[in-house]
Short mmCIF file of C-alpha atoms in Angstrom, two decimals:
data_model
loop_
_atom_site.label_atom_id
_atom_site.label_comp_id
_atom_site.label_asym_id
_atom_site.label_seq_id
_atom_site.Cartn_x
_atom_site.Cartn_y
_atom_site.Cartn_z
CA MET A 181 94.59 73.30 82.17
CA SER A 182 96.56 74.14 85.30
CA GLY A 183 97.52 77.64 86.29
CA ASN A 184 101.07 78.91 86.43
CA ILE A 185 101.91 79.21 90.13
CA GLU A 186 105.08 77.17 89.49
CA LEU A 187 106.21 79.67 86.85
CA LEU A 188 105.72 82.45 89.40
CA ASN A 189 107.67 80.51 92.02
CA THR A 190 110.57 79.76 89.67
CA THR A 191 110.69 83.33 88.37
CA LEU A 192 110.98 84.79 91.87
CA ALA A 193 113.53 82.13 92.82
CA ALA A 194 115.61 82.92 89.73
CA ALA A 195 115.72 86.61 90.64
CA LYS A 196 116.85 85.69 94.15
CA ALA A 197 119.51 83.36 92.76
CA ALA A 198 120.77 86.26 90.64
CA ASP A 199 121.07 88.31 93.86
CA ARG A 200 118.44 90.82 92.86
CA ALA A 201 114.81 91.65 93.44
CA ALA A 202 112.13 90.90 90.86
CA LEU A 203 110.41 93.77 89.08
CA ILE A 204 106.62 93.38 89.18
CA ALA A 205 104.59 95.73 87.00
CA TYR A 206 100.89 96.54 87.42
CA LEU A 207 98.64 97.66 84.56
CA PRO A 208 94.82 97.68 84.39
CA ALA A 209 93.08 95.58 81.73
CA GLY A 210 91.16 97.60 79.18
CA PHE A 211 93.36 100.69 79.53
CA PRO A 212 93.55 102.63 77.31
CA THR A 213 91.67 99.94 75.37
CA VAL A 214 91.69 96.15 75.66
CA ASP A 215 94.16 95.84 72.77
CA GLY A 216 96.19 98.76 74.10
CA GLY A 217 96.34 97.19 77.55
CA ILE A 218 97.71 93.95 76.09
CA GLU A 219 100.35 95.91 74.20
CA ALA A 220 101.26 97.77 77.41
CA VAL A 221 101.92 94.47 79.19
CA LYS A 222 104.17 93.39 76.32
CA ALA A 223 105.99 96.73 76.54
CA VAL A 224 106.77 96.52 80.27
CA VAL A 225 108.04 92.96 79.85
CA ALA A 226 110.19 94.05 76.91
CA GLY A 227 111.57 96.76 79.20
CA GLY A 228 112.52 94.28 81.90
CA ALA A 229 109.52 93.39 84.11
CA ASP A 230 109.73 89.86 85.50
CA VAL A 231 106.09 89.50 86.56
CA VAL A 232 102.94 91.43 85.61
CA GLU A 233 99.80 92.13 87.60
CA VAL A 234 96.75 92.79 85.40
CA GLY A 235 94.21 94.90 87.24
CA LEU A 236 90.52 94.07 87.01
CA PRO A 237 88.94 97.55 86.83
CA HIS A 238 86.48 98.26 89.62
CA SER A 239 84.07 101.13 90.25
CA ASP A 240 85.10 101.43 93.91
CA PRO A 241 88.83 100.63 94.13
CA VAL A 242 89.46 101.25 97.83
CA LEU A 243 93.21 100.58 97.67
CA ASP A 244 93.87 102.62 94.52
CA GLY A 245 94.74 106.29 94.32
CA PRO A 246 93.59 108.83 91.72
CA VAL A 247 95.93 107.73 88.91
CA ILE A 248 94.73 104.13 88.83
CA GLN A 249 91.15 105.23 89.51
CA THR A 250 91.34 107.38 86.36
CA ALA A 251 92.60 104.44 84.30
CA ASP A 252 89.92 102.15 85.75
CA ASP A 253 87.26 104.71 84.84
CA ILE A 254 88.53 104.85 81.26
CA ALA A 255 88.47 101.05 81.05
CA LEU A 256 84.98 100.77 82.56
CA ARG A 257 83.59 103.46 80.27
CA GLY A 258 85.14 101.50 77.41
CA GLY A 259 83.02 98.53 78.45
CA VAL A 260 85.73 96.23 79.82
CA ARG A 261 84.46 92.92 81.18
CA ILE A 262 85.98 89.95 83.00
CA ALA A 263 86.21 88.18 79.63
CA ASP A 264 88.50 91.01 78.49
CA VAL A 265 90.65 90.57 81.60
CA MET A 266 91.01 86.86 80.81
CA ARG A 267 91.86 87.69 77.21
CA THR A 268 94.50 90.14 78.41
CA VAL A 269 96.05 87.47 80.65
CA ARG A 270 95.99 84.88 77.88
CA GLU A 271 97.47 87.02 75.13
CA ALA A 272 100.02 88.66 77.43
CA TYR A 273 101.19 85.29 78.74
CA GLU A 274 101.36 83.74 75.27
CA ALA A 275 103.36 86.70 73.98
CA THR A 276 105.79 87.07 76.88
CA GLY A 277 106.00 83.79 78.82
CA VAL A 278 106.20 85.65 82.15
CA PRO A 279 103.89 85.02 85.12
CA ILE A 280 100.68 87.06 84.84
CA LEU A 281 98.52 87.59 87.92
CA VAL A 282 95.18 89.34 88.26
CA MET A 283 94.79 91.96 90.95
CA THR A 284 91.14 92.30 91.87
CA TYR A 285 88.74 93.19 94.61
CA TRP A 286 86.59 90.36 95.84
CA ASN A 287 83.14 91.52 94.74
CA PRO A 288 83.60 90.90 90.98
CA ILE A 289 84.84 87.34 91.64
CA ASP A 290 82.01 86.68 94.06
CA ARG A 291 79.45 87.78 91.47
CA TYR A 292 81.15 85.90 88.64
CA GLY A 293 81.55 82.67 90.61
CA VAL A 294 84.74 81.44 92.24
CA GLU A 295 84.90 78.12 90.38
CA ARG A 296 84.26 79.80 87.03
CA PHE A 297 86.79 82.57 87.66
CA THR A 298 89.60 80.26 88.80
CA ALA A 299 88.99 77.77 86.00
CA GLU A 300 89.06 80.50 83.34
CA LEU A 301 92.12 82.17 84.83
CA ALA A 302 94.02 78.89 84.85
CA GLU A 303 92.91 78.12 81.30
CA ALA A 304 94.22 81.54 80.24
CA GLY A 305 97.64 80.74 81.69
CA GLY A 306 97.31 82.96 84.74
CA ALA A 307 99.61 82.50 87.71
CA GLY A 308 97.21 83.59 90.43
CA CYS A 309 95.40 86.48 92.07
CA ILE A 310 96.21 89.35 94.42
CA LEU A 311 93.17 89.93 96.62
CA PRO A 312 93.59 93.12 98.68
CA ASP A 313 90.17 93.12 100.34
CA LEU A 314 89.48 89.42 100.90
CA PRO A 315 89.74 88.66 104.64
CA VAL A 316 91.82 85.55 105.28
CA GLN A 317 89.12 84.12 107.54
CA GLU A 318 86.66 84.27 104.63
CA SER A 319 89.06 82.94 101.99
CA ALA A 320 88.64 79.14 102.31
CA LEU A 321 86.41 78.76 99.24
CA TRP A 322 88.74 80.87 97.09
CA ARG A 323 91.84 79.00 98.27
CA GLU A 324 90.22 75.62 97.66
CA HIS A 325 89.58 76.47 94.01
CA ALA A 326 92.87 78.33 93.55
CA ASP A 327 94.78 75.31 94.82
CA LYS A 328 92.74 73.01 92.59
CA HIS A 329 93.77 75.08 89.55
CA SER A 330 97.41 75.73 90.58
CA LEU A 331 96.90 79.45 91.14
CA ALA A 332 98.71 81.58 93.71
CA THR A 333 96.73 83.41 96.40
CA VAL A 334 98.55 86.64 97.25
CA PHE A 335 97.39 88.52 100.32
CA VAL A 336 98.27 92.10 101.21
CA VAL A 337 99.85 93.03 104.55
CA ALA A 338 100.22 96.58 105.86
CA PRO A 339 102.46 98.39 108.37
CA SER A 340 99.54 98.37 110.80
CA SER A 341 99.37 94.54 110.78
CA GLN A 342 100.31 93.10 114.17
CA ASP A 343 102.73 90.15 114.22
CA ALA A 344 100.07 87.59 115.13
CA ARG A 345 97.86 88.86 112.32
CA LEU A 346 100.79 88.75 109.90
CA ALA A 347 101.34 85.09 110.74
CA THR A 348 97.69 84.27 110.06
CA ILE A 349 97.70 86.08 106.72
CA THR A 350 100.98 84.71 105.43
CA ALA A 351 100.19 81.13 106.41
CA ALA A 352 97.15 81.22 104.11
CA GLY A 353 98.91 82.72 101.10
CA SER A 354 101.05 81.37 98.28
CA GLY A 355 103.29 82.75 95.55
CA PHE A 356 104.44 85.79 97.49
CA VAL A 357 103.27 88.26 100.11
CA TYR A 358 102.34 91.78 98.96
CA ALA A 359 103.68 94.22 101.55
CA ALA A 360 102.07 97.66 101.31
CA SER A 361 104.91 100.08 102.01
CA LEU A 362 102.70 102.57 103.84
CA MET A 363 99.19 103.17 105.01
CA GLY A 364 97.00 104.72 102.34
CA VAL A 365 96.19 104.25 98.66
CA THR A 366 98.37 103.55 95.66
CA GLY A 367 100.33 106.38 94.10
CA THR A 368 103.84 107.64 93.57
CA ARG A 369 105.64 109.02 96.62
CA ALA A 370 108.74 111.13 97.18
CA SER A 371 109.96 108.52 99.66
CA VAL A 372 109.01 104.90 100.21
CA GLY A 373 109.80 105.13 103.92
CA ALA A 374 111.29 103.00 106.67
CA GLN A 375 107.93 101.37 107.48
CA ALA A 376 108.36 99.11 104.46
CA GLN A 377 111.66 97.64 105.62
CA ASP A 378 110.27 96.97 109.08
CA LEU A 379 107.18 95.30 107.59
CA VAL A 380 109.29 93.09 105.32
CA GLY A 381 111.38 91.96 108.28
CA ARG A 382 108.34 91.18 110.40
CA THR A 383 106.66 89.35 107.52
CA ARG A 384 109.73 87.25 106.77
CA ALA A 385 109.77 86.15 110.40
CA THR A 386 106.42 84.41 109.82
CA ILE A 387 106.89 82.66 106.47
CA ASP A 388 109.43 81.57 103.85
CA LEU A 389 107.48 83.08 100.94
CA PRO A 390 109.05 85.96 98.97
CA VAL A 391 107.96 89.39 100.23
CA CYS A 392 107.35 91.99 97.53
CA VAL A 393 106.81 95.68 98.28
CA GLY A 394 104.34 97.95 96.52
CA LEU A 395 102.76 101.41 96.88
CA GLY A 396 104.93 104.41 96.20
CA VAL A 397 107.81 103.21 94.01
CA SER A 398 108.14 105.30 90.85
CA ASN A 399 111.81 105.60 89.86
CA ALA A 400 115.06 103.66 89.66
CA ALA A 401 116.47 105.08 92.91
CA GLN A 402 113.40 104.03 94.89
CA ALA A 403 113.42 100.63 93.17
CA ALA A 404 117.05 100.13 94.20
CA GLU A 405 116.25 101.19 97.78
CA VAL A 406 113.37 98.71 98.10
CA ALA A 407 115.32 95.98 96.30
CA GLY A 408 117.87 96.23 99.10
CA PHE A 409 115.47 94.58 101.55
CA ALA A 410 112.58 93.05 99.54
CA ASP A 411 112.31 90.10 97.18
CA GLY A 412 110.27 92.05 94.66
CA VAL A 413 109.49 95.66 93.79
CA ILE A 414 105.90 96.34 92.66
CA VAL A 415 105.23 99.41 90.49
CA GLY A 416 101.80 100.43 89.26
CA SER A 417 100.84 104.10 89.39
CA ALA A 418 104.06 105.23 87.71
CA PHE A 419 103.35 103.02 84.69
CA VAL A 420 99.73 104.12 84.51
CA LYS A 421 100.73 107.80 84.80
CA ALA A 422 103.21 107.36 81.96
CA MET A 423 100.38 106.09 79.77
CA LEU A 424 97.97 108.82 80.89
CA ASP A 425 100.52 111.58 80.26
CA ALA A 426 101.48 110.38 76.78
CA PRO A 427 100.03 112.25 73.78
CA ASP A 428 99.04 109.01 72.05
CA GLU A 429 99.11 105.25 72.57
CA ALA A 430 102.39 104.69 70.73
CA ALA A 431 104.12 107.26 72.90
CA GLY A 432 102.57 105.68 75.98
CA LEU A 433 103.90 102.25 75.07
CA ALA A 434 107.37 103.70 74.50
CA ALA A 435 107.17 105.49 77.85
CA VAL A 436 106.23 102.39 79.87
CA ARG A 437 108.90 100.31 78.13
CA SER A 438 111.50 102.96 78.96
CA LEU A 439 110.33 103.23 82.58
CA ALA A 440 110.44 99.46 82.96
CA GLY A 441 114.02 99.53 81.71
CA GLU A 442 115.00 102.16 84.30
CA LEU A 443 113.29 100.27 87.11
CA ALA A 444 114.81 96.94 86.02
CA GLU A 445 118.22 98.59 86.21
CA GLY A 446 117.30 99.91 89.65
CA VAL A 447 116.42 96.50 91.11
CA ARG A 448 119.79 95.24 89.94
CA LYS A 449 121.61 97.98 91.89
CA ARG A 450 120.19 96.96 95.27
#
């Protein structure tokens, strides 16, 4: 079975044709439980998310701030495995029909086996992977298998990336480019900052792929601000915090659905 890179491409193109940015939601697999994580994905899509990133929990998440680290710890202590991540992708995709990507650090894929991981992700209906710590110059094996299985390879660029480096990174990617709005780890911020707009402009000068901005967006006003210059708005910590702060799972699901609705309204007000 082929992966769903084309669904990702058409979804982002449809948002652009509607003169708006796409809303991309991030949630870790296995949080608060495997079943609960699947229900959370359904909830954010019901609220208005266009694309979902499913996080593969990792014991040393270098890009992630304390909120997502807490959720990852809960998932890992619950015994989450790569098989559970694939199950989350499969059931979430079957239930929603939206593109589902996996966001993961490289080490778990390397240990699991690139061919096995890409084949299983494609079979589950996944659209691709976001790989924040895989250097482009070491990505040939991954990209070979991702291309074979019709999976997107999404690389992360940062405000510190020089223009020549940006061109190298974006030329190797597919699906979209993940632009980190600021230097540092994930988490909500009072302001997304001007660095993000500059980075989007510099990235667009190198490639025709959509450029989606993450790190720091947590409310409708920030989503509208970022949607004014980016093709997609990526929100993670705010959804995870809503789940963590809820008194029970049902309340958490209601909270993430409501937040997705507010953010979806925000991206339409660009």
